[in-house]
Amino acid sequence: MGIGVAVGVAGLAFGTAAVAAGLSPAQSVFVSAFMFTGASQFALVGVVAGGGNLVAGAMGALLLGARNTLYGLRLADLLGWRGARRALAAHGVIDETTAAALAQPDRESARTAFVTTYMVLGGFWVTTTLIGALATERVSDIDAFGLDAVGPAIFLGLLWPRLRSGGLRTWSIAILGAGLALATTPVLPPGVPVLLAASGALIALIGPDDGAGTASPEPERGTARGEAGS
């Protein structure tokens, strides 16, 4: 519940950024309820705000959300749901729900953690998106508040902990991605530089990292992992 509340209120920032990008409050809420993955949502509105088309925005959002597919493969065995429950659970597979479920000692606890995080975070995320969108819509001059910086600031906040704990390869990926984006932004349509910057991740295919920041993540411990493997 703590994770759900803490992360859920960040929907205020998305509601603000979405309206600043030109979406209506209703569209902002729809994106939060339908996509329900923060980084991809900010990528989408970032491209729209920059004048890019929806195709480029959607491609960037899909790239950022691709990790959720891998989470789903891991959680499918752990949670053990079938049919309609599995389909519904797929919508809630994000970083926070995955981490909460994998950290549990058994299947029942993992299901409880997943559902609780999903419901609390989802409820707060959609509600605060609406609040942020309505509040921003009532401001006559959005640009005066510098709200166009909200999206990039949040991305930097998400990136910095990874850079602090990462090794040489992590920094190389970040520098190459940033360099590609900066070099191509003046000459390519909005959204395309983001897609090109993602190619910097190909560095990950070149040998092992230098060892920094490669310790096993917290969710890998506990008996839930063993149960899923069996």
Short mmCIF file of C-alpha atoms in Angstrom, two decimals:
data_model
loop_
_atom_site.label_atom_id
_atom_site.label_comp_id
_atom_site.label_asym_id
_atom_site.label_seq_id
_atom_site.Cartn_x
_atom_site.Cartn_y
_atom_site.Cartn_z
CA MET A 1 0.00 0.00 0.00
CA GLY A 2 2.91 2.31 0.74
CA ILE A 3 4.33 1.76 -2.73
CA GLY A 4 0.92 2.31 -4.29
CA VAL A 5 0.29 5.60 -2.52
CA ALA A 6 3.83 6.96 -2.96
CA VAL A 7 4.04 6.21 -6.66
CA GLY A 8 0.36 6.83 -7.37
CA VAL A 9 0.50 10.50 -6.45
CA ALA A 10 3.04 10.98 -9.25
CA GLY A 11 -0.02 10.92 -11.49
CA LEU A 12 -0.30 14.61 -10.64
CA ALA A 13 2.82 15.21 -12.70
CA PHE A 14 1.47 13.21 -15.62
CA GLY A 15 -1.86 15.02 -15.59
CA THR A 16 0.00 18.30 -15.62
CA ALA A 17 2.37 17.25 -18.41
CA ALA A 18 -0.45 15.77 -20.51
CA VAL A 19 -2.56 18.94 -20.46
CA ALA A 20 0.53 21.03 -21.10
CA ALA A 21 1.14 18.85 -24.18
CA GLY A 22 -2.35 19.60 -25.48
CA LEU A 23 -4.42 16.65 -24.21
CA SER A 24 -7.76 17.25 -22.55
CA PRO A 25 -8.37 16.06 -18.95
CA ALA A 26 -10.54 13.24 -20.31
CA GLN A 27 -7.80 12.12 -22.70
CA SER A 28 -5.22 12.32 -19.92
CA VAL A 29 -7.29 10.09 -17.65
CA PHE A 30 -7.92 7.64 -20.49
CA VAL A 31 -4.19 7.32 -21.13
CA SER A 32 -3.50 6.67 -17.44
CA ALA A 33 -6.28 4.09 -17.16
CA PHE A 34 -5.58 2.35 -20.48
CA MET A 35 -1.77 2.37 -20.65
CA PHE A 36 -1.03 2.38 -16.91
CA THR A 37 2.74 2.57 -17.26
CA GLY A 38 4.24 5.88 -16.26
CA ALA A 39 7.43 6.03 -18.31
CA SER A 40 5.61 5.12 -21.53
CA GLN A 41 2.91 7.69 -20.81
CA PHE A 42 5.47 10.46 -20.31
CA ALA A 43 7.24 9.37 -23.51
CA LEU A 44 3.98 9.63 -25.45
CA VAL A 45 3.03 13.09 -24.21
CA GLY A 46 6.63 14.25 -24.58
CA VAL A 47 6.56 13.50 -28.30
CA VAL A 48 3.12 15.07 -28.69
CA ALA A 49 4.28 18.18 -26.82
CA GLY A 50 7.25 18.47 -29.17
CA GLY A 51 5.01 18.43 -32.22
CA GLY A 52 5.61 14.79 -33.13
CA ASN A 53 2.96 12.48 -34.54
CA LEU A 54 1.21 9.71 -32.64
CA VAL A 55 3.11 6.97 -34.51
CA ALA A 56 6.47 8.19 -33.24
CA GLY A 57 5.01 8.71 -29.76
CA ALA A 58 3.48 5.24 -29.70
CA MET A 59 6.72 3.60 -30.87
CA GLY A 60 8.68 5.30 -28.11
CA ALA A 61 6.07 4.27 -25.56
CA LEU A 62 6.16 0.66 -26.77
CA LEU A 63 9.94 0.53 -26.51
CA LEU A 64 9.85 1.74 -22.92
CA GLY A 65 7.01 -0.63 -22.05
CA ALA A 66 8.61 -3.70 -23.62
CA ARG A 67 10.15 -4.72 -20.29
CA ASN A 68 6.65 -5.38 -18.96
CA THR A 69 6.41 -8.31 -21.36
CA LEU A 70 9.39 -9.94 -19.66
CA TYR A 71 7.84 -9.23 -16.26
CA GLY A 72 4.68 -10.96 -17.46
CA LEU A 73 6.58 -14.11 -18.40
CA ARG A 74 8.05 -14.25 -14.92
CA LEU A 75 4.78 -13.52 -13.11
CA ALA A 76 2.65 -15.93 -15.14
CA ASP A 77 4.12 -18.94 -13.35
CA LEU A 78 4.45 -17.25 -9.99
CA LEU A 79 0.84 -16.06 -9.74
CA GLY A 80 -0.62 -19.08 -11.50
CA TRP A 81 -3.78 -17.38 -12.73
CA ARG A 82 -5.66 -18.52 -15.82
CA GLY A 83 -8.34 -17.16 -18.13
CA ALA A 84 -9.95 -13.82 -17.39
CA ARG A 85 -7.93 -13.28 -14.19
CA ARG A 86 -4.69 -13.62 -16.11
CA ALA A 87 -5.90 -11.18 -18.76
CA LEU A 88 -6.85 -8.64 -16.09
CA ALA A 89 -3.57 -9.14 -14.24
CA ALA A 90 -1.64 -8.48 -17.46
CA HIS A 91 -2.86 -4.88 -17.38
CA GLY A 92 -1.32 -4.44 -13.94
CA VAL A 93 2.15 -5.78 -14.76
CA ILE A 94 4.48 -2.84 -14.10
CA ASP A 95 7.71 -2.28 -12.17
CA GLU A 96 6.08 -1.81 -8.77
CA THR A 97 3.59 -4.70 -8.89
CA THR A 98 6.29 -7.05 -10.16
CA ALA A 99 8.75 -6.07 -7.45
CA ALA A 100 6.11 -6.41 -4.72
CA ALA A 101 5.04 -9.86 -5.94
CA LEU A 102 8.53 -11.29 -6.44
CA ALA A 103 9.62 -10.22 -2.96
CA GLN A 104 7.06 -12.50 -1.27
CA PRO A 105 7.83 -15.92 0.27
CA ASP A 106 4.95 -17.88 -1.30
CA ARG A 107 2.33 -17.78 -4.05
CA GLU A 108 -0.56 -16.61 -1.87
CA SER A 109 1.47 -13.72 -0.50
CA ALA A 110 2.66 -12.86 -4.01
CA ARG A 111 -0.94 -12.70 -5.24
CA THR A 112 -1.95 -10.50 -2.31
CA ALA A 113 1.00 -8.16 -2.87
CA PHE A 114 0.33 -7.94 -6.61
CA VAL A 115 -3.39 -7.23 -6.28
CA THR A 116 -2.95 -4.71 -3.44
CA THR A 117 -0.22 -2.78 -5.23
CA TYR A 118 -2.17 -2.86 -8.50
CA MET A 119 -5.42 -1.59 -6.98
CA VAL A 120 -3.93 1.08 -4.73
CA LEU A 121 -1.41 2.39 -7.24
CA GLY A 122 -3.90 2.24 -10.12
CA GLY A 123 -6.57 4.05 -8.15
CA PHE A 124 -4.24 6.80 -7.01
CA TRP A 125 -2.60 7.09 -10.45
CA VAL A 126 -5.85 7.68 -12.31
CA THR A 127 -7.32 9.95 -9.61
CA THR A 128 -4.25 12.16 -9.31
CA THR A 129 -3.96 12.32 -13.10
CA LEU A 130 -7.44 13.81 -13.17
CA ILE A 131 -6.62 16.27 -10.38
CA GLY A 132 -3.42 17.40 -12.08
CA ALA A 133 -5.14 17.73 -15.46
CA LEU A 134 -8.08 19.75 -14.11
CA ALA A 135 -5.82 22.02 -12.07
CA THR A 136 -3.58 22.70 -15.06
CA GLU A 137 -6.53 23.30 -17.39
CA ARG A 138 -7.72 26.13 -15.16
CA VAL A 139 -4.41 27.97 -15.49
CA SER A 140 -4.65 30.59 -18.23
CA ASP A 141 -0.96 30.57 -19.19
CA ILE A 142 0.54 27.11 -18.72
CA ASP A 143 3.87 28.08 -20.29
CA ALA A 144 4.45 30.65 -17.54
CA PHE A 145 4.94 27.83 -15.05
CA GLY A 146 7.52 25.99 -17.13
CA LEU A 147 5.44 22.81 -17.07
CA ASP A 148 7.11 21.57 -20.24
CA ALA A 149 10.03 20.63 -18.00
CA VAL A 150 7.97 18.22 -15.88
CA GLY A 151 8.40 15.20 -18.16
CA PRO A 152 12.17 15.50 -18.65
CA ALA A 153 12.67 16.15 -14.93
CA ILE A 154 10.84 12.95 -14.01
CA PHE A 155 12.84 10.95 -16.53
CA LEU A 156 16.07 12.28 -15.02
CA GLY A 157 14.79 11.33 -11.58
CA LEU A 158 14.13 7.78 -12.78
CA LEU A 159 17.49 7.56 -14.52
CA TRP A 160 19.81 8.89 -11.82
CA PRO A 161 19.59 5.95 -9.35
CA ARG A 162 20.44 3.54 -12.18
CA LEU A 163 23.46 5.65 -13.16
CA ARG A 164 24.67 5.83 -9.57
CA SER A 165 24.61 2.08 -9.14
CA GLY A 166 25.61 1.18 -12.71
CA GLY A 167 29.03 0.41 -14.11
CA LEU A 168 30.96 1.54 -17.16
CA ARG A 169 28.56 -0.12 -19.59
CA THR A 170 25.55 1.59 -18.02
CA TRP A 171 27.20 4.99 -18.34
CA SER A 172 28.27 4.21 -21.91
CA ILE A 173 24.68 3.41 -22.88
CA ALA A 174 23.42 6.61 -21.25
CA ILE A 175 26.07 8.81 -22.90
CA LEU A 176 25.57 7.27 -26.34
CA GLY A 177 21.79 7.56 -26.08
CA ALA A 178 21.96 11.19 -24.96
CA GLY A 179 24.49 11.98 -27.68
CA LEU A 180 22.32 10.48 -30.41
CA ALA A 181 19.26 12.37 -29.16
CA LEU A 182 21.08 15.71 -28.98
CA ALA A 183 22.70 15.27 -32.39
CA THR A 184 19.53 14.31 -34.23
CA THR A 185 16.94 16.54 -32.51
CA PRO A 186 17.70 19.62 -34.69
CA VAL A 187 17.34 17.69 -37.96
CA LEU A 188 14.73 14.98 -37.38
CA PRO A 189 10.99 15.11 -36.54
CA PRO A 190 10.04 15.00 -32.84
CA GLY A 191 9.99 11.48 -31.47
CA VAL A 192 12.44 9.99 -33.97
CA PRO A 193 15.54 11.01 -31.95
CA VAL A 194 14.10 9.13 -28.96
CA LEU A 195 13.80 5.97 -31.05
CA LEU A 196 17.36 6.35 -32.35
CA ALA A 197 18.67 6.98 -28.84
CA ALA A 198 17.28 3.60 -27.78
CA SER A 199 19.84 1.93 -30.07
CA GLY A 200 22.46 2.90 -27.51
CA ALA A 201 21.25 -0.08 -25.50
CA LEU A 202 22.95 -2.36 -28.05
CA ILE A 203 26.11 -1.79 -26.04
CA ALA A 204 24.62 -4.25 -23.56
CA LEU A 205 25.35 -7.02 -26.06
CA ILE A 206 29.09 -6.37 -25.92
CA GLY A 207 30.63 -8.45 -23.15
CA PRO A 208 29.94 -8.32 -19.39
CA ASP A 209 29.71 -5.17 -17.35
CA ASP A 210 32.56 -4.11 -15.05
CA GLY A 211 30.75 -5.57 -12.04
CA ALA A 212 29.37 -2.37 -10.54
CA GLY A 213 25.71 -2.41 -9.79
CA THR A 214 25.26 -6.02 -10.93
CA ALA A 215 24.23 -7.58 -7.66
CA SER A 216 21.09 -9.67 -7.78
CA PRO A 217 18.00 -7.51 -7.25
CA GLU A 218 16.02 -7.84 -4.04
CA PRO A 219 13.04 -9.63 -5.64
CA GLU A 220 15.26 -12.57 -6.65
CA ARG A 221 15.53 -13.69 -3.02
CA GLY A 222 12.99 -15.73 -1.15
CA THR A 223 11.07 -18.91 -1.79
CA ALA A 224 8.65 -17.39 -4.28
CA ARG A 225 11.34 -17.69 -6.92
CA GLY A 226 11.89 -21.32 -6.13
CA GLU A 227 8.19 -22.07 -6.19
CA ALA A 228 7.79 -20.50 -9.60
CA GLY A 229 10.78 -22.44 -10.91
CA SER A 230 9.36 -25.74 -9.67
#
